[in-house]
Amino acid sequence: MPLNRITWRDRLRRDRSLLLMTLPAVGLLVVFAYVPMLGNVIAWQDYSPYVGITNSPFVGWDNFVRVFNNPQFLHAVGNTLLITGFQLVFFFPIPIVLALLLNSVVTPTIRTTIQSIIYLPHFFSWVLVVTIFQQIFGGAGLVNRLLAQGGFSGFDLMTNPDTFLLLITSQAVWKDAGWGIIIFLAALATVDPAHYEASAMDGAGRWRRMWHITLPAIRPVIILLLILRLGDALTVGFEQLILQRGAVGAGVAEVIDTYVYYQGVVNGDWAFAAAAGLVKGLVSLALVLGANKLAHVFGEDGVYRKS
């Protein structure tokens, strides 16, 4: 029987085992991801946790007006976009380059060893990562002690606002670049070796093979991850930044997530924080949809295929 003639009842009966297997995961998703969305109603209230949602007065769009008229929030948005743009240029391509380099390593033992080494930092917490950088690049760190022994003046990279952007990007690269190559290596594993052999017989060098075979093979994956990264453009690492905010100051380390935390949790302005978080979520959704539409224009599938 053709698939398009199967009724939805027949499909439910046919796939009932698979559907039952997914029910626990769907239940967890609903309880912990969708039910909490109902709490966004406090963005339209003068909310107080002491009286609850039902007894908090409705104030309309006042909280959203406060968000867009707040210079500190706009400053946090500017810092967030600056960090995102910088890391999009100097961090996003690094896993691609690492995957291409590892893919060119012929010896499996060497490749596995390198992969294990660069995967390891991903499993470190941000507390440990910041501590390691502090012990190396801090005012009393290893680098400064070596410079002092050589008669040179030291520096404190961990408390310098001018180099903070470079610092957090370096931390992100060291921690997550190795982990990010997994999906690219999986895409490269699907390339038929016969393509490389045929191109080599036609006289194509290493760079030609990479440009015409390897990169086109992982282009859909690159575009998909780029779209997802744009969706997270307003999320740049809450834990990493809040750990170092006190050392360099809020002027360079304040982003949307840290601002919402201090405004809502620390200062108790829950309604304002909810409105700011809701604005962030809607902008992120618009970025994903816009980037996905752009991918369709260039003939790629993006997050979903164009119907």
mmCIF file of C-alpha atoms in Angstrom:
data_model
loop_
_atom_site.group_PDB
_atom_site.id
_atom_site.type_symbol
_atom_site.label_atom_id
_atom_site.label_comp_id
_atom_site.label_asym_id
_atom_site.label_seq_id
_atom_site.Cartn_x
_atom_site.Cartn_y
_atom_site.Cartn_z
ATOM 1 C CA MET A 1 0.000 0.000 0.000
ATOM 2 C CA PRO A 2 1.483 3.440 -0.939
ATOM 3 C CA LEU A 3 2.572 5.517 2.025
ATOM 4 C CA ASN A 4 0.333 8.450 1.105
ATOM 5 C CA ARG A 5 -2.757 6.216 1.325
ATOM 6 C CA ILE A 6 -2.076 5.048 4.880
ATOM 7 C CA THR A 7 -4.438 6.759 7.300
ATOM 8 C CA TRP A 8 -3.197 8.369 10.475
ATOM 9 C CA ARG A 9 -4.897 5.637 12.496
ATOM 10 C CA ASP A 10 -2.913 2.990 10.623
ATOM 11 C CA ARG A 11 0.289 4.948 11.179
ATOM 12 C CA LEU A 12 -0.405 5.192 14.912
ATOM 13 C CA ARG A 13 -1.053 1.472 15.059
ATOM 14 C CA ARG A 14 2.083 0.707 13.044
ATOM 15 C CA ASP A 15 4.374 2.996 15.045
ATOM 16 C CA ARG A 16 2.813 2.549 18.494
ATOM 17 C CA SER A 17 5.968 0.941 19.915
ATOM 18 C CA LEU A 18 8.162 3.848 18.815
ATOM 19 C CA LEU A 19 5.625 6.366 20.084
ATOM 20 C CA LEU A 20 5.497 4.687 23.485
ATOM 21 C CA MET A 21 9.294 4.826 23.662
ATOM 22 C CA THR A 22 9.262 8.579 23.059
ATOM 23 C CA LEU A 23 6.522 9.365 25.592
ATOM 24 C CA PRO A 24 8.886 9.726 28.623
ATOM 25 C CA ALA A 25 11.147 12.126 26.728
ATOM 26 C CA VAL A 26 8.164 14.116 25.461
ATOM 27 C CA GLY A 27 6.753 14.225 28.989
ATOM 28 C CA LEU A 28 10.014 15.601 30.397
ATOM 29 C CA LEU A 29 10.181 18.168 27.597
ATOM 30 C CA VAL A 30 6.636 19.347 28.271
ATOM 31 C CA VAL A 31 7.110 19.542 32.048
ATOM 32 C CA PHE A 32 10.506 21.252 32.092
ATOM 33 C CA ALA A 33 10.454 23.264 28.850
ATOM 34 C CA TYR A 34 6.888 24.169 27.893
ATOM 35 C CA VAL A 35 4.982 24.362 31.179
ATOM 36 C CA PRO A 36 7.468 26.954 32.599
ATOM 37 C CA MET A 37 6.713 29.156 29.580
ATOM 38 C CA LEU A 38 3.365 29.933 31.218
ATOM 39 C CA GLY A 39 5.328 31.885 33.818
ATOM 40 C CA ASN A 40 6.192 34.489 31.171
ATOM 41 C CA VAL A 41 2.889 36.114 32.044
ATOM 42 C CA ILE A 42 4.715 37.966 34.838
ATOM 43 C CA ALA A 43 6.320 40.113 32.124
ATOM 44 C CA TRP A 44 2.944 41.889 31.927
ATOM 45 C CA GLN A 45 2.532 42.148 35.701
ATOM 46 C CA ASP A 46 3.965 44.016 38.647
ATOM 47 C CA TYR A 47 4.955 40.627 39.955
ATOM 48 C CA SER A 48 5.781 39.856 43.562
ATOM 49 C CA PRO A 49 6.661 36.318 44.684
ATOM 50 C CA TYR A 50 4.979 37.047 48.012
ATOM 51 C CA VAL A 51 1.505 37.387 46.465
ATOM 52 C CA GLY A 52 1.965 35.086 43.462
ATOM 53 C CA ILE A 53 0.970 35.342 39.821
ATOM 54 C CA THR A 54 -2.760 35.354 40.399
ATOM 55 C CA ASN A 55 -2.701 38.311 42.817
ATOM 56 C CA SER A 56 -0.025 40.433 41.110
ATOM 57 C CA PRO A 57 -1.523 43.473 39.322
ATOM 58 C CA PHE A 58 -1.516 43.635 35.512
ATOM 59 C CA VAL A 59 0.548 46.530 34.115
ATOM 60 C CA GLY A 60 0.359 45.878 30.373
ATOM 61 C CA TRP A 61 3.492 46.682 28.364
ATOM 62 C CA ASP A 62 5.123 48.867 31.035
ATOM 63 C CA ASN A 63 7.897 46.361 31.740
ATOM 64 C CA PHE A 64 8.815 46.166 28.052
ATOM 65 C CA VAL A 65 8.929 49.963 27.862
ATOM 66 C CA ARG A 66 11.294 49.937 30.840
ATOM 67 C CA VAL A 67 13.478 47.342 29.097
ATOM 68 C CA PHE A 68 13.932 49.356 25.912
ATOM 69 C CA ASN A 69 14.407 52.624 27.788
ATOM 70 C CA ASN A 70 17.021 51.202 30.153
ATOM 71 C CA PRO A 71 20.556 52.238 29.086
ATOM 72 C CA GLN A 72 22.158 49.458 31.132
ATOM 73 C CA PHE A 73 20.143 46.822 29.262
ATOM 74 C CA LEU A 74 21.078 48.356 25.906
ATOM 75 C CA HIS A 75 24.726 48.352 27.007
ATOM 76 C CA ALA A 76 24.429 44.656 27.886
ATOM 77 C CA VAL A 77 22.923 43.980 24.436
ATOM 78 C CA GLY A 78 25.859 45.805 22.821
ATOM 79 C CA ASN A 79 28.392 43.733 24.787
ATOM 80 C CA THR A 80 26.533 40.533 23.887
ATOM 81 C CA LEU A 81 26.536 41.307 20.161
ATOM 82 C CA LEU A 82 30.202 42.334 20.278
ATOM 83 C CA ILE A 83 31.223 39.042 21.918
ATOM 84 C CA THR A 84 29.039 37.032 19.530
ATOM 85 C CA GLY A 85 30.427 38.755 16.439
ATOM 86 C CA PHE A 86 34.023 38.361 17.613
ATOM 87 C CA GLN A 87 33.604 34.682 18.417
ATOM 88 C CA LEU A 88 31.712 34.055 15.183
ATOM 89 C CA VAL A 89 34.788 35.238 13.259
ATOM 90 C CA PHE A 90 37.590 33.865 15.451
ATOM 91 C CA PHE A 91 36.006 30.820 17.132
ATOM 92 C CA PHE A 92 33.429 29.298 14.783
ATOM 93 C CA PRO A 93 35.946 28.396 11.993
ATOM 94 C CA ILE A 94 38.443 26.726 14.368
ATOM 95 C CA PRO A 95 36.564 23.393 14.769
ATOM 96 C CA ILE A 96 36.273 23.228 10.973
ATOM 97 C CA VAL A 97 40.016 23.738 10.545
ATOM 98 C CA LEU A 98 40.794 21.173 13.257
ATOM 99 C CA ALA A 99 38.484 18.639 11.626
ATOM 100 C CA LEU A 100 40.177 19.141 8.256
ATOM 101 C CA LEU A 101 43.609 18.736 9.828
ATOM 102 C CA LEU A 102 42.622 15.604 11.742
ATOM 103 C CA ASN A 103 40.987 14.164 8.656
ATOM 104 C CA SER A 104 44.321 14.442 6.854
ATOM 105 C CA VAL A 105 46.131 12.419 9.558
ATOM 106 C CA VAL A 106 46.580 8.941 8.117
ATOM 107 C CA THR A 107 47.750 7.066 11.210
ATOM 108 C CA PRO A 108 44.686 6.079 13.315
ATOM 109 C CA THR A 109 46.684 5.935 16.553
ATOM 110 C CA ILE A 110 47.958 9.491 16.208
ATOM 111 C CA ARG A 111 44.510 10.728 15.213
ATOM 112 C CA THR A 112 42.851 9.067 18.202
ATOM 113 C CA THR A 113 45.468 10.450 20.579
ATOM 114 C CA ILE A 114 45.050 13.991 19.285
ATOM 115 C CA GLN A 115 41.263 13.717 19.443
ATOM 116 C CA SER A 116 41.348 12.528 23.044
ATOM 117 C CA ILE A 117 43.625 15.403 24.069
ATOM 118 C CA ILE A 118 41.538 18.134 22.467
ATOM 119 C CA TYR A 119 38.234 16.612 23.629
ATOM 120 C CA LEU A 120 39.254 16.586 27.291
ATOM 121 C CA PRO A 121 38.808 20.311 28.169
ATOM 122 C CA HIS A 122 35.136 20.140 27.170
ATOM 123 C CA PHE A 123 34.440 18.092 30.296
ATOM 124 C CA PHE A 124 36.007 20.701 32.583
ATOM 125 C CA SER A 125 33.636 23.063 34.379
ATOM 126 C CA TRP A 126 33.978 26.786 33.741
ATOM 127 C CA VAL A 127 35.157 27.200 37.333
ATOM 128 C CA LEU A 128 38.108 24.921 36.580
ATOM 129 C CA VAL A 129 38.814 26.583 33.214
ATOM 130 C CA VAL A 130 38.893 30.068 34.749
ATOM 131 C CA THR A 131 41.067 28.786 37.589
ATOM 132 C CA ILE A 132 43.585 27.277 35.150
ATOM 133 C CA PHE A 133 43.794 30.530 33.189
ATOM 134 C CA GLN A 134 44.178 32.443 36.461
ATOM 135 C CA GLN A 135 47.075 30.221 37.517
ATOM 136 C CA ILE A 136 48.784 30.762 34.159
ATOM 137 C CA PHE A 137 47.938 34.340 33.125
ATOM 138 C CA GLY A 138 46.964 35.983 36.432
ATOM 139 C CA GLY A 139 49.001 38.558 38.287
ATOM 140 C CA ALA A 140 50.769 35.843 40.301
ATOM 141 C CA GLY A 141 50.503 33.260 37.554
ATOM 142 C CA LEU A 142 53.116 31.099 35.874
ATOM 143 C CA VAL A 143 53.767 33.462 32.970
ATOM 144 C CA ASN A 144 54.378 36.426 35.263
ATOM 145 C CA ARG A 145 56.754 34.437 37.453
ATOM 146 C CA LEU A 146 58.764 33.367 34.412
ATOM 147 C CA LEU A 147 58.881 36.956 33.159
ATOM 148 C CA ALA A 148 60.015 38.181 36.585
ATOM 149 C CA GLN A 149 62.797 35.616 36.665
ATOM 150 C CA GLY A 150 63.964 36.902 33.289
ATOM 151 C CA GLY A 151 63.934 40.516 34.450
ATOM 152 C CA PHE A 152 60.818 41.534 32.524
ATOM 153 C CA SER A 153 57.752 43.335 33.819
ATOM 154 C CA GLY A 154 54.641 41.224 34.197
ATOM 155 C CA PHE A 155 51.009 41.703 33.297
ATOM 156 C CA ASP A 156 47.621 40.550 34.586
ATOM 157 C CA LEU A 157 45.520 39.343 31.681
ATOM 158 C CA MET A 158 42.690 38.225 33.968
ATOM 159 C CA THR A 159 41.844 41.745 35.221
ATOM 160 C CA ASN A 160 42.512 43.780 32.073
ATOM 161 C CA PRO A 161 39.244 45.042 30.519
ATOM 162 C CA ASP A 162 41.007 45.878 27.243
ATOM 163 C CA THR A 163 41.901 42.236 26.566
ATOM 164 C CA PHE A 164 38.793 40.650 28.096
ATOM 165 C CA LEU A 165 37.229 39.862 24.729
ATOM 166 C CA LEU A 166 40.369 38.035 23.632
ATOM 167 C CA LEU A 167 40.539 36.252 26.996
ATOM 168 C CA ILE A 168 37.025 34.791 26.971
ATOM 169 C CA THR A 169 37.364 33.777 23.323
ATOM 170 C CA SER A 170 40.630 31.985 24.094
ATOM 171 C CA GLN A 171 38.952 30.194 26.985
ATOM 172 C CA ALA A 172 36.046 29.140 24.773
ATOM 173 C CA VAL A 173 38.397 27.890 22.058
ATOM 174 C CA TRP A 174 40.480 25.862 24.509
ATOM 175 C CA LYS A 175 37.406 24.360 26.164
ATOM 176 C CA ASP A 176 35.016 23.666 23.281
ATOM 177 C CA ALA A 177 36.816 23.782 19.935
ATOM 178 C CA GLY A 178 37.901 20.150 20.200
ATOM 179 C CA TRP A 179 34.412 18.984 21.087
ATOM 180 C CA GLY A 180 32.998 20.962 18.158
ATOM 181 C CA ILE A 181 34.917 18.928 15.600
ATOM 182 C CA ILE A 182 32.928 15.748 16.266
ATOM 183 C CA ILE A 183 30.060 16.584 13.956
ATOM 184 C CA PHE A 184 32.441 17.727 11.201
ATOM 185 C CA LEU A 185 34.460 14.517 11.438
ATOM 186 C CA ALA A 186 31.202 12.569 11.169
ATOM 187 C CA ALA A 187 30.322 14.484 8.000
ATOM 188 C CA LEU A 188 33.800 13.889 6.557
ATOM 189 C CA ALA A 189 33.454 10.156 7.243
ATOM 190 C CA THR A 190 30.603 10.016 4.716
ATOM 191 C CA VAL A 191 32.813 11.167 1.822
ATOM 192 C CA ASP A 192 33.579 8.342 -0.592
ATOM 193 C CA PRO A 193 37.394 7.814 -0.744
ATOM 194 C CA ALA A 194 36.970 7.072 -4.438
ATOM 195 C CA HIS A 195 36.365 10.789 -4.997
ATOM 196 C CA TYR A 196 39.793 11.629 -3.589
ATOM 197 C CA GLU A 197 41.426 8.854 -5.615
ATOM 198 C CA ALA A 198 39.777 9.960 -8.846
ATOM 199 C CA SER A 199 40.705 13.610 -8.299
ATOM 200 C CA ALA A 200 44.297 12.656 -7.464
ATOM 201 C CA MET A 201 44.525 10.658 -10.708
ATOM 202 C CA ASP A 202 43.272 13.748 -12.562
ATOM 203 C CA GLY A 203 46.132 15.761 -11.095
ATOM 204 C CA ALA A 204 44.327 17.542 -8.245
ATOM 205 C CA GLY A 205 46.616 18.448 -5.357
ATOM 206 C CA ARG A 206 45.817 18.436 -1.658
ATOM 207 C CA TRP A 207 44.345 21.933 -1.669
ATOM 208 C CA ARG A 208 42.225 21.251 -4.757
ATOM 209 C CA ARG A 209 40.814 18.100 -3.205
ATOM 210 C CA MET A 210 39.984 19.945 -0.022
ATOM 211 C CA TRP A 211 38.317 22.831 -1.864
ATOM 212 C CA HIS A 212 36.288 20.768 -4.341
ATOM 213 C CA ILE A 213 35.534 17.598 -2.336
ATOM 214 C CA THR A 214 35.999 18.042 1.400
ATOM 215 C CA LEU A 215 34.470 21.482 1.939
ATOM 216 C CA PRO A 216 31.375 20.821 -0.235
ATOM 217 C CA ALA A 217 30.809 17.624 1.772
ATOM 218 C CA ILE A 218 30.605 19.497 5.080
ATOM 219 C CA ARG A 219 28.986 22.689 3.741
ATOM 220 C CA PRO A 220 25.427 21.689 4.799
ATOM 221 C CA VAL A 221 26.696 20.941 8.312
ATOM 222 C CA ILE A 222 28.546 24.264 8.470
ATOM 223 C CA ILE A 223 25.425 26.166 7.427
ATOM 224 C CA LEU A 224 23.235 24.272 9.894
ATOM 225 C CA LEU A 225 25.586 24.977 12.813
ATOM 226 C CA LEU A 226 25.921 28.599 11.723
ATOM 227 C CA ILE A 227 22.134 28.988 11.792
ATOM 228 C CA LEU A 228 21.955 27.441 15.254
ATOM 229 C CA ARG A 229 24.812 29.668 16.417
ATOM 230 C CA LEU A 230 22.949 32.751 15.199
ATOM 231 C CA GLY A 231 19.967 31.561 17.207
ATOM 232 C CA ASP A 232 22.236 31.650 20.260
ATOM 233 C CA ALA A 233 23.674 35.036 19.303
ATOM 234 C CA LEU A 234 22.278 36.602 22.479
ATOM 235 C CA THR A 235 23.595 33.763 24.664
ATOM 236 C CA VAL A 236 27.351 33.968 25.119
ATOM 237 C CA GLY A 237 28.114 31.943 28.214
ATOM 238 C CA PHE A 238 26.505 32.980 31.486
ATOM 239 C CA GLU A 239 28.716 30.962 33.817
ATOM 240 C CA GLN A 240 31.976 31.942 32.128
ATOM 241 C CA LEU A 241 31.162 35.647 32.270
ATOM 242 C CA ILE A 242 29.641 35.848 35.735
ATOM 243 C CA LEU A 243 32.743 34.175 37.178
ATOM 244 C CA GLN A 244 34.959 36.949 35.751
ATOM 245 C CA ARG A 245 32.599 39.910 35.935
ATOM 246 C CA GLY A 246 33.981 41.087 39.245
ATOM 247 C CA ALA A 247 37.580 41.036 38.030
ATOM 248 C CA VAL A 248 37.136 43.190 34.904
ATOM 249 C CA GLY A 249 33.973 45.103 35.732
ATOM 250 C CA ALA A 250 30.458 45.168 34.358
ATOM 251 C CA GLY A 251 31.479 47.601 31.633
ATOM 252 C CA VAL A 252 32.927 44.834 29.466
ATOM 253 C CA ALA A 253 31.539 41.674 31.080
ATOM 254 C CA GLU A 254 27.852 42.575 31.423
ATOM 255 C CA VAL A 255 25.758 40.655 28.886
ATOM 256 C CA ILE A 256 22.025 40.041 28.664
ATOM 257 C CA ASP A 257 22.068 36.878 30.772
ATOM 258 C CA THR A 258 24.125 38.365 33.598
ATOM 259 C CA TYR A 259 22.081 41.570 33.540
ATOM 260 C CA VAL A 260 18.816 39.624 33.759
ATOM 261 C CA TYR A 261 20.251 37.573 36.625
ATOM 262 C CA TYR A 262 21.313 40.593 38.675
ATOM 263 C CA GLN A 263 18.162 42.542 37.872
ATOM 264 C CA GLY A 264 15.741 39.707 38.509
ATOM 265 C CA VAL A 265 17.306 37.354 41.048
ATOM 266 C CA VAL A 266 19.635 39.670 42.970
ATOM 267 C CA ASN A 267 17.567 42.878 42.883
ATOM 268 C CA GLY A 268 14.190 41.136 42.897
ATOM 269 C CA ASP A 269 12.740 42.874 39.830
ATOM 270 C CA TRP A 270 11.276 39.652 38.462
ATOM 271 C CA ALA A 271 8.848 41.224 35.994
ATOM 272 C CA PHE A 272 11.531 43.362 34.347
ATOM 273 C CA ALA A 273 13.852 40.359 34.063
ATOM 274 C CA ALA A 274 11.057 38.256 32.544
ATOM 275 C CA ALA A 275 10.328 40.947 29.958
ATOM 276 C CA ALA A 276 14.023 41.220 29.053
ATOM 277 C CA GLY A 277 14.333 37.441 28.773
ATOM 278 C CA LEU A 278 11.219 37.259 26.599
ATOM 279 C CA VAL A 279 12.602 39.915 24.254
ATOM 280 C CA LYS A 280 15.832 37.945 24.017
ATOM 281 C CA GLY A 281 13.946 34.739 23.165
ATOM 282 C CA LEU A 282 11.845 36.374 20.457
ATOM 283 C CA VAL A 283 14.890 38.002 18.850
ATOM 284 C CA SER A 284 16.733 34.660 18.898
ATOM 285 C CA LEU A 285 13.766 32.964 17.211
ATOM 286 C CA ALA A 286 13.697 35.676 14.536
ATOM 287 C CA LEU A 287 17.440 35.216 13.931
ATOM 288 C CA VAL A 288 17.035 31.444 13.453
ATOM 289 C CA LEU A 289 14.115 31.846 11.053
ATOM 290 C CA GLY A 290 15.890 34.605 9.127
ATOM 291 C CA ALA A 291 19.131 32.640 8.820
ATOM 292 C CA ASN A 292 17.185 29.542 7.794
ATOM 293 C CA LYS A 293 15.366 31.531 5.098
ATOM 294 C CA LEU A 294 18.717 32.814 3.835
ATOM 295 C CA ALA A 295 19.995 29.227 3.669
ATOM 296 C CA HIS A 296 17.005 28.283 1.514
ATOM 297 C CA VAL A 297 17.788 31.192 -0.815
ATOM 298 C CA PHE A 298 21.275 29.734 -1.369
ATOM 299 C CA GLY A 299 19.877 26.249 -1.975
ATOM 300 C CA GLU A 300 20.682 24.655 1.384
ATOM 301 C CA ASP A 301 18.278 22.774 3.662
ATOM 302 C CA GLY A 302 19.081 24.701 6.816
ATOM 303 C CA VAL A 303 17.266 23.622 9.977
ATOM 304 C CA TYR A 304 14.384 22.149 7.945
ATOM 305 C CA ARG A 305 13.777 21.533 4.284
ATOM 306 C CA LYS A 306 11.731 24.025 2.325
ATOM 307 C CA SER A 307 8.357 22.518 1.454
#
